Amino acid sequence: AISAHWVKASPKACGVTNSYQFPDRLGSDRWAALIAAWQQYQEPCVVVNAGTALTVDALGVSQEDGGGIFLGGLIVPGLRLMEASLVAETADISHVSGGLQLFPTSTGDAIYTGALTAMAGAVNSMLVRLGRYAGRKPHCILSGGDGLRLQEMLVRFDIEQLVVNEYLVLQGLRLLEEETGTSA
């Protein structure tokens, strides 16, 4: 007896402007996370969701109204997709679990460390770009199933304002519901 409410990204909500080429095509999870990040910090943020895919989104401050503005973002394969693609598409590599190592000396460690390094590189690249654009160091908010694993790698980059928030998308959904008055 509960009606479903489907969340779609919009051109603007909860003080955040959506700069996506086609605003309604931005994933609702990304949109909700951006809204929650803006409500919590109201400063430049890189909003990261480390799941099946890794999304790395830049949230700035609008020069027009001082609100949040989604500037754009990246989508790259997540940890498991990177590992699986190497195992499936590379000769003589079978899946063996590995761990994070400074200098990997086994195939499993090399794949795991390599995938996390690639993910951390995408995040760090966006942090540098947004920092230059905004003129100050942005916050970095991690969420998603591999958020803690990615945090383990990112701490090696000495990122000062790094936070893990496992409920970022849910917090954004709550804020959207409060603004529209619909029950999500």
Short mmCIF file of N, CA and C in Angstrom, two decimals:
data_model
loop_
_atom_site.label_atom_id
_atom_site.label_comp_id
_atom_site.label_asym_id
_atom_site.label_seq_id
_atom_site.Cartn_x
_atom_site.Cartn_y
_atom_site.Cartn_z
N ALA A 1 0.82 -1.20 0.00
CA ALA A 1 0.00 0.00 0.00
C ALA A 1 0.86 1.26 0.00
N ILE A 2 2.14 1.11 -0.26
CA ILE A 2 3.03 2.28 -0.29
C ILE A 2 3.28 2.63 -1.75
N SER A 3 3.08 3.88 -2.08
CA SER A 3 3.32 4.30 -3.47
C SER A 3 4.80 4.63 -3.66
N ALA A 4 5.29 4.29 -4.83
CA ALA A 4 6.69 4.55 -5.16
C ALA A 4 6.85 5.97 -5.69
N HIS A 5 7.95 6.58 -5.36
CA HIS A 5 8.30 7.90 -5.87
C HIS A 5 9.67 7.77 -6.51
N TRP A 6 9.74 7.98 -7.81
CA TRP A 6 11.00 7.84 -8.53
C TRP A 6 11.71 9.19 -8.57
N VAL A 7 12.93 9.21 -8.09
CA VAL A 7 13.71 10.44 -8.05
C VAL A 7 14.46 10.59 -9.37
N LYS A 8 14.36 11.78 -9.94
CA LYS A 8 15.12 12.12 -11.14
C LYS A 8 15.86 13.42 -10.87
N ALA A 9 17.03 13.53 -11.41
CA ALA A 9 17.78 14.78 -11.30
C ALA A 9 17.01 15.87 -12.03
N SER A 10 17.13 17.08 -11.53
CA SER A 10 16.44 18.23 -12.11
C SER A 10 17.46 19.33 -12.35
N PRO A 11 17.07 20.39 -13.04
CA PRO A 11 18.01 21.49 -13.27
C PRO A 11 18.47 22.17 -11.98
N LYS A 12 17.61 22.15 -10.95
CA LYS A 12 17.99 22.77 -9.67
C LYS A 12 17.15 22.18 -8.56
N ALA A 13 17.78 21.93 -7.41
CA ALA A 13 17.05 21.45 -6.23
C ALA A 13 17.91 21.67 -4.99
N CYS A 14 17.27 21.98 -3.89
CA CYS A 14 17.93 22.09 -2.58
C CYS A 14 19.17 22.98 -2.62
N GLY A 15 19.12 24.03 -3.40
CA GLY A 15 20.23 24.98 -3.47
C GLY A 15 21.36 24.57 -4.39
N VAL A 16 21.19 23.51 -5.18
CA VAL A 16 22.23 23.04 -6.09
C VAL A 16 21.75 23.13 -7.53
N THR A 17 22.55 23.74 -8.38
CA THR A 17 22.27 23.82 -9.81
C THR A 17 22.99 22.68 -10.51
N ASN A 18 22.29 22.03 -11.42
CA ASN A 18 22.80 20.88 -12.15
C ASN A 18 23.29 21.34 -13.53
N SER A 19 24.59 21.28 -13.78
CA SER A 19 25.16 21.72 -15.05
C SER A 19 25.31 20.59 -16.07
N TYR A 20 24.75 19.44 -15.79
CA TYR A 20 24.84 18.32 -16.73
C TYR A 20 24.20 18.76 -18.05
N GLN A 21 24.75 18.29 -19.17
CA GLN A 21 24.24 18.69 -20.48
C GLN A 21 22.73 18.46 -20.58
N PHE A 22 22.29 17.31 -20.13
CA PHE A 22 20.87 16.99 -20.03
C PHE A 22 20.62 16.66 -18.56
N PRO A 23 20.19 17.65 -17.76
CA PRO A 23 20.11 17.46 -16.30
C PRO A 23 19.37 16.21 -15.84
N ASP A 24 18.30 15.81 -16.54
CA ASP A 24 17.53 14.66 -16.09
C ASP A 24 18.24 13.33 -16.35
N ARG A 25 19.37 13.36 -17.07
CA ARG A 25 20.13 12.14 -17.33
C ARG A 25 21.23 11.88 -16.30
N LEU A 26 21.44 12.82 -15.41
CA LEU A 26 22.38 12.59 -14.30
C LEU A 26 21.76 11.54 -13.39
N GLY A 27 22.53 10.56 -12.99
CA GLY A 27 22.01 9.51 -12.12
C GLY A 27 21.43 10.08 -10.84
N SER A 28 20.30 9.54 -10.43
CA SER A 28 19.63 10.05 -9.23
C SER A 28 20.49 9.85 -7.98
N ASP A 29 21.32 8.80 -7.96
CA ASP A 29 22.21 8.59 -6.82
C ASP A 29 23.28 9.68 -6.76
N ARG A 30 23.83 10.03 -7.91
CA ARG A 30 24.82 11.11 -7.94
C ARG A 30 24.20 12.44 -7.52
N TRP A 31 23.00 12.72 -8.03
CA TRP A 31 22.30 13.96 -7.72
C TRP A 31 22.01 14.05 -6.22
N ALA A 32 21.51 12.98 -5.64
CA ALA A 32 21.22 12.98 -4.20
C ALA A 32 22.49 13.18 -3.38
N ALA A 33 23.58 12.54 -3.78
CA ALA A 33 24.84 12.69 -3.05
C ALA A 33 25.36 14.12 -3.14
N LEU A 34 25.25 14.74 -4.30
CA LEU A 34 25.68 16.14 -4.47
C LEU A 34 24.86 17.07 -3.57
N ILE A 35 23.58 16.85 -3.52
CA ILE A 35 22.70 17.68 -2.69
C ILE A 35 23.06 17.53 -1.21
N ALA A 36 23.28 16.30 -0.77
CA ALA A 36 23.65 16.08 0.64
C ALA A 36 25.00 16.72 0.95
N ALA A 37 25.96 16.58 0.04
CA ALA A 37 27.29 17.18 0.26
C ALA A 37 27.17 18.70 0.36
N TRP A 38 26.37 19.31 -0.50
CA TRP A 38 26.22 20.76 -0.45
C TRP A 38 25.58 21.19 0.87
N GLN A 39 24.55 20.50 1.30
CA GLN A 39 23.88 20.87 2.55
C GLN A 39 24.81 20.73 3.76
N GLN A 40 25.73 19.77 3.71
CA GLN A 40 26.63 19.56 4.84
C GLN A 40 27.79 20.54 4.87
N TYR A 41 28.31 20.92 3.70
CA TYR A 41 29.55 21.71 3.67
C TYR A 41 29.39 23.11 3.10
N GLN A 42 28.55 23.30 2.11
CA GLN A 42 28.37 24.56 1.41
C GLN A 42 29.71 25.18 1.01
N GLU A 43 30.59 24.32 0.56
CA GLU A 43 31.92 24.68 0.06
C GLU A 43 32.25 23.72 -1.08
N PRO A 44 33.29 24.02 -1.85
CA PRO A 44 33.68 23.10 -2.92
C PRO A 44 33.97 21.70 -2.38
N CYS A 45 33.43 20.71 -3.08
CA CYS A 45 33.57 19.31 -2.68
C CYS A 45 33.78 18.42 -3.89
N VAL A 46 34.56 17.38 -3.71
CA VAL A 46 34.61 16.28 -4.67
C VAL A 46 33.82 15.16 -4.01
N VAL A 47 32.74 14.75 -4.69
CA VAL A 47 31.82 13.76 -4.15
C VAL A 47 32.08 12.45 -4.89
N VAL A 48 32.50 11.44 -4.14
CA VAL A 48 32.94 10.17 -4.72
C VAL A 48 32.03 9.04 -4.26
N ASN A 49 31.59 8.21 -5.22
CA ASN A 49 30.88 6.99 -4.88
C ASN A 49 31.67 5.84 -5.48
N ALA A 50 32.21 5.00 -4.61
CA ALA A 50 33.05 3.88 -5.03
C ALA A 50 32.24 2.59 -4.94
N GLY A 51 31.54 2.28 -6.00
CA GLY A 51 30.75 1.06 -6.07
C GLY A 51 31.15 0.27 -7.30
N THR A 52 30.18 -0.31 -7.99
CA THR A 52 30.46 -1.03 -9.23
C THR A 52 31.21 -0.12 -10.20
N ALA A 53 30.74 1.10 -10.30
CA ALA A 53 31.47 2.15 -11.02
C ALA A 53 31.97 3.15 -9.98
N LEU A 54 32.99 3.88 -10.34
CA LEU A 54 33.50 4.96 -9.49
C LEU A 54 33.03 6.27 -10.12
N THR A 55 32.24 7.04 -9.37
CA THR A 55 31.86 8.37 -9.83
C THR A 55 32.62 9.39 -9.00
N VAL A 56 33.12 10.40 -9.67
CA VAL A 56 33.93 11.45 -9.04
C VAL A 56 33.38 12.78 -9.53
N ASP A 57 32.59 13.45 -8.71
CA ASP A 57 31.85 14.63 -9.13
C ASP A 57 32.35 15.90 -8.44
N ALA A 58 32.44 16.98 -9.22
CA ALA A 58 32.91 18.27 -8.71
C ALA A 58 31.71 19.16 -8.37
N LEU A 59 31.68 19.63 -7.15
CA LEU A 59 30.63 20.51 -6.66
C LEU A 59 31.28 21.83 -6.26
N GLY A 60 30.92 22.89 -6.96
CA GLY A 60 31.51 24.19 -6.69
C GLY A 60 30.49 25.14 -6.10
N VAL A 61 30.91 26.39 -5.96
CA VAL A 61 30.04 27.45 -5.46
C VAL A 61 29.70 28.34 -6.65
N SER A 62 28.42 28.55 -6.88
CA SER A 62 27.95 29.36 -8.01
C SER A 62 28.36 30.81 -7.84
N GLN A 63 28.93 31.39 -8.89
CA GLN A 63 29.29 32.81 -8.88
C GLN A 63 28.04 33.69 -8.93
N GLU A 64 26.94 33.12 -9.44
CA GLU A 64 25.71 33.90 -9.60
C GLU A 64 24.94 34.08 -8.31
N ASP A 65 24.72 32.97 -7.58
CA ASP A 65 23.85 33.07 -6.41
C ASP A 65 24.46 32.53 -5.12
N GLY A 66 25.71 32.06 -5.18
CA GLY A 66 26.36 31.54 -3.98
C GLY A 66 25.91 30.16 -3.57
N GLY A 67 25.02 29.55 -4.36
CA GLY A 67 24.57 28.20 -4.09
C GLY A 67 25.57 27.18 -4.62
N GLY A 68 25.21 25.93 -4.50
CA GLY A 68 26.06 24.88 -5.03
C GLY A 68 25.85 24.73 -6.53
N ILE A 69 26.88 24.29 -7.22
CA ILE A 69 26.76 24.03 -8.64
C ILE A 69 27.55 22.76 -8.99
N PHE A 70 26.83 21.81 -9.56
CA PHE A 70 27.48 20.59 -10.04
C PHE A 70 28.18 20.97 -11.33
N LEU A 71 29.51 20.91 -11.31
CA LEU A 71 30.32 21.33 -12.45
C LEU A 71 30.51 20.22 -13.47
N GLY A 72 30.48 18.98 -13.04
CA GLY A 72 30.69 17.84 -13.92
C GLY A 72 31.42 16.75 -13.15
N GLY A 73 31.62 15.63 -13.81
CA GLY A 73 32.26 14.53 -13.10
C GLY A 73 32.75 13.43 -14.01
N LEU A 74 33.34 12.43 -13.39
CA LEU A 74 33.92 11.28 -14.08
C LEU A 74 33.18 10.01 -13.69
N ILE A 75 33.15 9.07 -14.62
CA ILE A 75 32.67 7.72 -14.31
C ILE A 75 33.72 6.76 -14.86
N VAL A 76 34.28 5.95 -13.97
CA VAL A 76 35.28 4.95 -14.36
C VAL A 76 34.91 3.62 -13.72
N PRO A 77 35.47 2.53 -14.21
CA PRO A 77 35.16 1.24 -13.57
C PRO A 77 35.58 1.24 -12.10
N GLY A 78 34.79 0.58 -11.29
CA GLY A 78 35.12 0.42 -9.88
C GLY A 78 36.15 -0.67 -9.68
N LEU A 79 36.48 -0.91 -8.44
CA LEU A 79 37.53 -1.86 -8.07
C LEU A 79 37.28 -3.24 -8.66
N ARG A 80 36.11 -3.80 -8.42
CA ARG A 80 35.82 -5.16 -8.90
C ARG A 80 35.79 -5.24 -10.42
N LEU A 81 35.26 -4.22 -11.08
CA LEU A 81 35.24 -4.21 -12.55
C LEU A 81 36.65 -4.16 -13.13
N MET A 82 37.51 -3.36 -12.53
CA MET A 82 38.90 -3.30 -13.01
C MET A 82 39.59 -4.65 -12.84
N GLU A 83 39.42 -5.23 -11.66
CA GLU A 83 40.02 -6.55 -11.41
C GLU A 83 39.48 -7.59 -12.38
N ALA A 84 38.17 -7.63 -12.54
CA ALA A 84 37.54 -8.63 -13.41
C ALA A 84 37.95 -8.46 -14.86
N SER A 85 38.07 -7.22 -15.32
CA SER A 85 38.44 -7.00 -16.73
C SER A 85 39.87 -7.47 -16.99
N LEU A 86 40.76 -7.28 -16.04
CA LEU A 86 42.12 -7.77 -16.22
C LEU A 86 42.17 -9.29 -16.26
N VAL A 87 41.43 -9.91 -15.37
CA VAL A 87 41.41 -11.37 -15.33
C VAL A 87 40.78 -11.93 -16.62
N ALA A 88 39.70 -11.31 -17.08
CA ALA A 88 38.98 -11.82 -18.26
C ALA A 88 39.71 -11.55 -19.57
N GLU A 89 40.43 -10.44 -19.66
CA GLU A 89 40.95 -10.01 -20.95
C GLU A 89 42.47 -10.09 -21.10
N THR A 90 43.16 -10.58 -20.09
CA THR A 90 44.62 -10.66 -20.13
C THR A 90 45.05 -12.11 -20.05
N ALA A 91 45.97 -12.49 -20.93
CA ALA A 91 46.46 -13.86 -20.94
C ALA A 91 47.27 -14.16 -19.69
N ASP A 92 47.15 -15.37 -19.21
CA ASP A 92 47.95 -15.89 -18.10
C ASP A 92 47.76 -15.16 -16.78
N ILE A 93 46.60 -14.54 -16.60
CA ILE A 93 46.27 -13.95 -15.29
C ILE A 93 45.00 -14.62 -14.82
N SER A 94 45.07 -15.27 -13.68
CA SER A 94 43.87 -15.82 -13.08
C SER A 94 43.56 -15.01 -11.83
N HIS A 95 42.32 -15.10 -11.39
CA HIS A 95 41.94 -14.29 -10.24
C HIS A 95 42.54 -14.86 -8.96
N VAL A 96 43.37 -14.07 -8.36
CA VAL A 96 43.89 -14.38 -7.03
C VAL A 96 43.72 -13.11 -6.21
N SER A 97 43.24 -13.25 -5.01
CA SER A 97 43.02 -12.06 -4.20
C SER A 97 44.36 -11.45 -3.82
N GLY A 98 44.31 -10.17 -3.64
CA GLY A 98 45.51 -9.45 -3.27
C GLY A 98 45.19 -8.37 -2.26
N GLY A 99 46.22 -7.69 -1.85
CA GLY A 99 46.07 -6.62 -0.89
C GLY A 99 46.86 -5.40 -1.32
N LEU A 100 46.65 -4.32 -0.62
CA LEU A 100 47.32 -3.07 -0.91
C LEU A 100 48.77 -3.15 -0.44
N GLN A 101 49.69 -2.94 -1.35
CA GLN A 101 51.12 -2.99 -1.04
C GLN A 101 51.82 -1.77 -1.61
N LEU A 102 52.84 -1.32 -0.94
CA LEU A 102 53.63 -0.20 -1.46
C LEU A 102 54.30 -0.59 -2.76
N PHE A 103 54.91 -1.76 -2.79
CA PHE A 103 55.55 -2.30 -3.99
C PHE A 103 55.07 -3.73 -4.16
N PRO A 104 53.98 -3.96 -4.91
CA PRO A 104 53.42 -5.30 -5.05
C PRO A 104 54.41 -6.28 -5.68
N THR A 105 54.47 -7.47 -5.12
CA THR A 105 55.38 -8.51 -5.64
C THR A 105 54.64 -9.79 -6.00
N SER A 106 53.31 -9.70 -6.14
CA SER A 106 52.53 -10.85 -6.61
C SER A 106 51.46 -10.30 -7.55
N THR A 107 50.93 -11.16 -8.39
CA THR A 107 49.91 -10.73 -9.35
C THR A 107 48.67 -10.20 -8.64
N GLY A 108 48.20 -10.91 -7.61
CA GLY A 108 47.03 -10.46 -6.87
C GLY A 108 47.23 -9.09 -6.26
N ASP A 109 48.38 -8.89 -5.62
CA ASP A 109 48.67 -7.59 -5.01
C ASP A 109 48.82 -6.51 -6.08
N ALA A 110 49.44 -6.86 -7.21
CA ALA A 110 49.64 -5.88 -8.29
C ALA A 110 48.31 -5.43 -8.88
N ILE A 111 47.39 -6.37 -9.07
CA ILE A 111 46.08 -6.02 -9.62
C ILE A 111 45.29 -5.16 -8.63
N TYR A 112 45.22 -5.58 -7.39
CA TYR A 112 44.47 -4.86 -6.37
C TYR A 112 45.04 -3.45 -6.15
N THR A 113 46.35 -3.38 -5.96
CA THR A 113 47.00 -2.08 -5.73
C THR A 113 46.88 -1.20 -6.97
N GLY A 114 47.03 -1.80 -8.14
CA GLY A 114 46.91 -1.04 -9.38
C GLY A 114 45.53 -0.46 -9.57
N ALA A 115 44.49 -1.25 -9.30
CA ALA A 115 43.12 -0.76 -9.44
C ALA A 115 42.83 0.37 -8.44
N LEU A 116 43.23 0.18 -7.20
CA LEU A 116 43.02 1.25 -6.20
C LEU A 116 43.83 2.49 -6.53
N THR A 117 45.02 2.32 -7.07
CA THR A 117 45.84 3.47 -7.46
C THR A 117 45.18 4.24 -8.60
N ALA A 118 44.62 3.52 -9.58
CA ALA A 118 43.92 4.18 -10.68
C ALA A 118 42.71 4.96 -10.16
N MET A 119 41.95 4.35 -9.25
CA MET A 119 40.79 5.02 -8.68
C MET A 119 41.21 6.27 -7.91
N ALA A 120 42.24 6.12 -7.08
CA ALA A 120 42.73 7.25 -6.30
C ALA A 120 43.27 8.35 -7.20
N GLY A 121 43.88 7.95 -8.31
CA GLY A 121 44.38 8.94 -9.26
C GLY A 121 43.26 9.77 -9.87
N ALA A 122 42.12 9.12 -10.18
CA ALA A 122 40.97 9.85 -10.71
C ALA A 122 40.44 10.84 -9.68
N VAL A 123 40.36 10.41 -8.42
CA VAL A 123 39.88 11.29 -7.36
C VAL A 123 40.86 12.44 -7.15
N ASN A 124 42.14 12.14 -7.05
CA ASN A 124 43.13 13.18 -6.83
C ASN A 124 43.15 14.18 -7.98
N SER A 125 43.02 13.70 -9.20
CA SER A 125 42.98 14.58 -10.37
C SER A 125 41.82 15.58 -10.25
N MET A 126 40.65 15.10 -9.86
CA MET A 126 39.50 15.98 -9.71
C MET A 126 39.70 16.95 -8.55
N LEU A 127 40.32 16.49 -7.47
CA LEU A 127 40.60 17.39 -6.34
C LEU A 127 41.52 18.53 -6.77
N VAL A 128 42.54 18.21 -7.55
CA VAL A 128 43.47 19.24 -8.03
C VAL A 128 42.74 20.23 -8.94
N ARG A 129 41.95 19.70 -9.89
CA ARG A 129 41.22 20.57 -10.82
C ARG A 129 40.24 21.48 -10.09
N LEU A 130 39.46 20.91 -9.17
CA LEU A 130 38.48 21.72 -8.45
C LEU A 130 39.18 22.72 -7.53
N GLY A 131 40.28 22.31 -6.92
CA GLY A 131 41.03 23.23 -6.06
C GLY A 131 41.53 24.44 -6.84
N ARG A 132 42.03 24.21 -8.04
CA ARG A 132 42.48 25.33 -8.89
C ARG A 132 41.31 26.21 -9.31
N TYR A 133 40.21 25.58 -9.68
CA TYR A 133 39.03 26.32 -10.11
C TYR A 133 38.47 27.17 -8.97
N ALA A 134 38.38 26.58 -7.78
CA ALA A 134 37.76 27.25 -6.64
C ALA A 134 38.72 28.17 -5.89
N GLY A 135 40.02 27.98 -6.10
CA GLY A 135 41.00 28.78 -5.38
C GLY A 135 41.23 28.35 -3.94
N ARG A 136 40.79 27.15 -3.60
CA ARG A 136 41.00 26.61 -2.25
C ARG A 136 40.86 25.09 -2.31
N LYS A 137 41.35 24.43 -1.28
CA LYS A 137 41.28 22.97 -1.24
C LYS A 137 39.85 22.53 -0.98
N PRO A 138 39.32 21.66 -1.83
CA PRO A 138 37.96 21.18 -1.61
C PRO A 138 37.90 20.03 -0.61
N HIS A 139 36.73 19.82 -0.08
CA HIS A 139 36.45 18.63 0.72
C HIS A 139 36.38 17.44 -0.22
N CYS A 140 36.65 16.25 0.30
CA CYS A 140 36.49 15.02 -0.47
C CYS A 140 35.62 14.09 0.36
N ILE A 141 34.43 13.75 -0.18
CA ILE A 141 33.50 12.91 0.53
C ILE A 141 33.38 11.58 -0.20
N LEU A 142 33.69 10.50 0.49
CA LEU A 142 33.64 9.15 -0.08
C LEU A 142 32.42 8.42 0.42
N SER A 143 31.79 7.69 -0.50
CA SER A 143 30.70 6.79 -0.13
C SER A 143 30.80 5.57 -1.03
N GLY A 144 29.92 4.63 -0.81
CA GLY A 144 29.90 3.42 -1.63
C GLY A 144 30.59 2.25 -0.95
N GLY A 145 30.35 1.08 -1.48
CA GLY A 145 30.85 -0.15 -0.89
C GLY A 145 32.36 -0.26 -0.80
N ASP A 146 33.08 0.40 -1.70
CA ASP A 146 34.54 0.37 -1.65
C ASP A 146 35.13 1.68 -1.13
N GLY A 147 34.29 2.50 -0.51
CA GLY A 147 34.75 3.79 0.02
C GLY A 147 35.89 3.66 1.02
N LEU A 148 35.78 2.71 1.93
CA LEU A 148 36.84 2.55 2.94
C LEU A 148 38.14 2.04 2.30
N ARG A 149 38.02 1.15 1.30
CA ARG A 149 39.22 0.67 0.60
C ARG A 149 39.90 1.82 -0.13
N LEU A 150 39.10 2.65 -0.78
CA LEU A 150 39.65 3.80 -1.49
C LEU A 150 40.27 4.80 -0.51
N GLN A 151 39.65 4.98 0.63
CA GLN A 151 40.21 5.87 1.64
C GLN A 151 41.61 5.42 2.04
N GLU A 152 41.78 4.11 2.17
CA GLU A 152 43.09 3.56 2.55
C GLU A 152 44.17 4.00 1.55
N MET A 153 43.81 4.09 0.28
CA MET A 153 44.77 4.52 -0.74
C MET A 153 44.91 6.03 -0.75
N LEU A 154 43.80 6.74 -0.60
CA LEU A 154 43.83 8.21 -0.68
C LEU A 154 44.61 8.86 0.45
N VAL A 155 44.66 8.23 1.62
CA VAL A 155 45.41 8.83 2.72
C VAL A 155 46.89 8.97 2.35
N ARG A 156 47.34 8.19 1.40
CA ARG A 156 48.73 8.28 0.95
C ARG A 156 48.97 9.55 0.14
N PHE A 157 47.90 10.22 -0.32
CA PHE A 157 48.00 11.47 -1.06
C PHE A 157 47.98 12.68 -0.14
N ASP A 158 47.88 12.46 1.17
CA ASP A 158 47.82 13.53 2.16
C ASP A 158 46.67 14.51 1.90
N ILE A 159 45.51 13.98 1.58
CA ILE A 159 44.33 14.82 1.38
C ILE A 159 43.83 15.23 2.75
N GLU A 160 43.71 16.53 2.97
CA GLU A 160 43.42 17.05 4.30
C GLU A 160 41.96 16.89 4.71
N GLN A 161 41.03 17.12 3.81
CA GLN A 161 39.61 17.15 4.17
C GLN A 161 38.90 15.94 3.58
N LEU A 162 39.27 14.77 4.03
CA LEU A 162 38.75 13.50 3.53
C LEU A 162 37.79 12.90 4.54
N VAL A 163 36.56 12.62 4.11
CA VAL A 163 35.52 12.09 4.98
C VAL A 163 34.84 10.92 4.29
N VAL A 164 34.52 9.89 5.03
CA VAL A 164 33.70 8.79 4.53
C VAL A 164 32.30 8.97 5.09
N ASN A 165 31.31 8.97 4.20
CA ASN A 165 29.91 9.09 4.61
C ASN A 165 29.12 8.04 3.84
N GLU A 166 28.83 6.94 4.49
CA GLU A 166 28.15 5.81 3.85
C GLU A 166 26.69 6.11 3.53
N TYR A 167 26.13 7.16 4.10
CA TYR A 167 24.72 7.45 3.95
C TYR A 167 24.45 8.70 3.10
N LEU A 168 25.42 9.14 2.34
CA LEU A 168 25.31 10.39 1.60
C LEU A 168 24.10 10.38 0.65
N VAL A 169 23.91 9.32 -0.11
CA VAL A 169 22.79 9.25 -1.05
C VAL A 169 21.47 9.28 -0.30
N LEU A 170 21.37 8.52 0.77
CA LEU A 170 20.13 8.50 1.56
C LEU A 170 19.85 9.87 2.17
N GLN A 171 20.88 10.57 2.63
CA GLN A 171 20.70 11.91 3.18
C GLN A 171 20.18 12.86 2.10
N GLY A 172 20.71 12.73 0.89
CA GLY A 172 20.25 13.55 -0.22
C GLY A 172 18.80 13.26 -0.58
N LEU A 173 18.43 11.98 -0.57
CA LEU A 173 17.04 11.62 -0.85
C LEU A 173 16.10 12.24 0.18
N ARG A 174 16.52 12.24 1.43
CA ARG A 174 15.70 12.85 2.48
C ARG A 174 15.53 14.35 2.23
N LEU A 175 16.62 15.02 1.85
CA LEU A 175 16.55 16.46 1.56
C LEU A 175 15.64 16.75 0.37
N LEU A 176 15.73 15.93 -0.66
CA LEU A 176 14.85 16.11 -1.83
C LEU A 176 13.39 15.91 -1.43
N GLU A 177 13.13 14.92 -0.59
CA GLU A 177 11.76 14.67 -0.13
C GLU A 177 11.23 15.84 0.67
N GLU A 178 12.08 16.40 1.53
CA GLU A 178 11.65 17.53 2.34
C GLU A 178 11.33 18.75 1.47
N GLU A 179 12.12 18.95 0.42
CA GLU A 179 11.90 20.11 -0.44
C GLU A 179 10.64 19.97 -1.29
N THR A 180 10.40 18.76 -1.80
CA THR A 180 9.25 18.58 -2.70
C THR A 180 7.98 18.20 -1.94
N GLY A 181 8.12 17.74 -0.72
CA GLY A 181 6.94 17.37 0.05
C GLY A 181 6.34 16.03 -0.33
N THR A 182 7.07 15.26 -1.15
CA THR A 182 6.59 13.92 -1.51
C THR A 182 7.25 12.91 -0.61
N SER A 183 6.62 11.81 -0.38
CA SER A 183 7.23 10.79 0.44
C SER A 183 8.05 9.86 -0.45
N ALA A 184 9.35 9.80 -0.20
CA ALA A 184 10.24 8.98 -1.02
C ALA A 184 10.26 7.55 -0.52
#
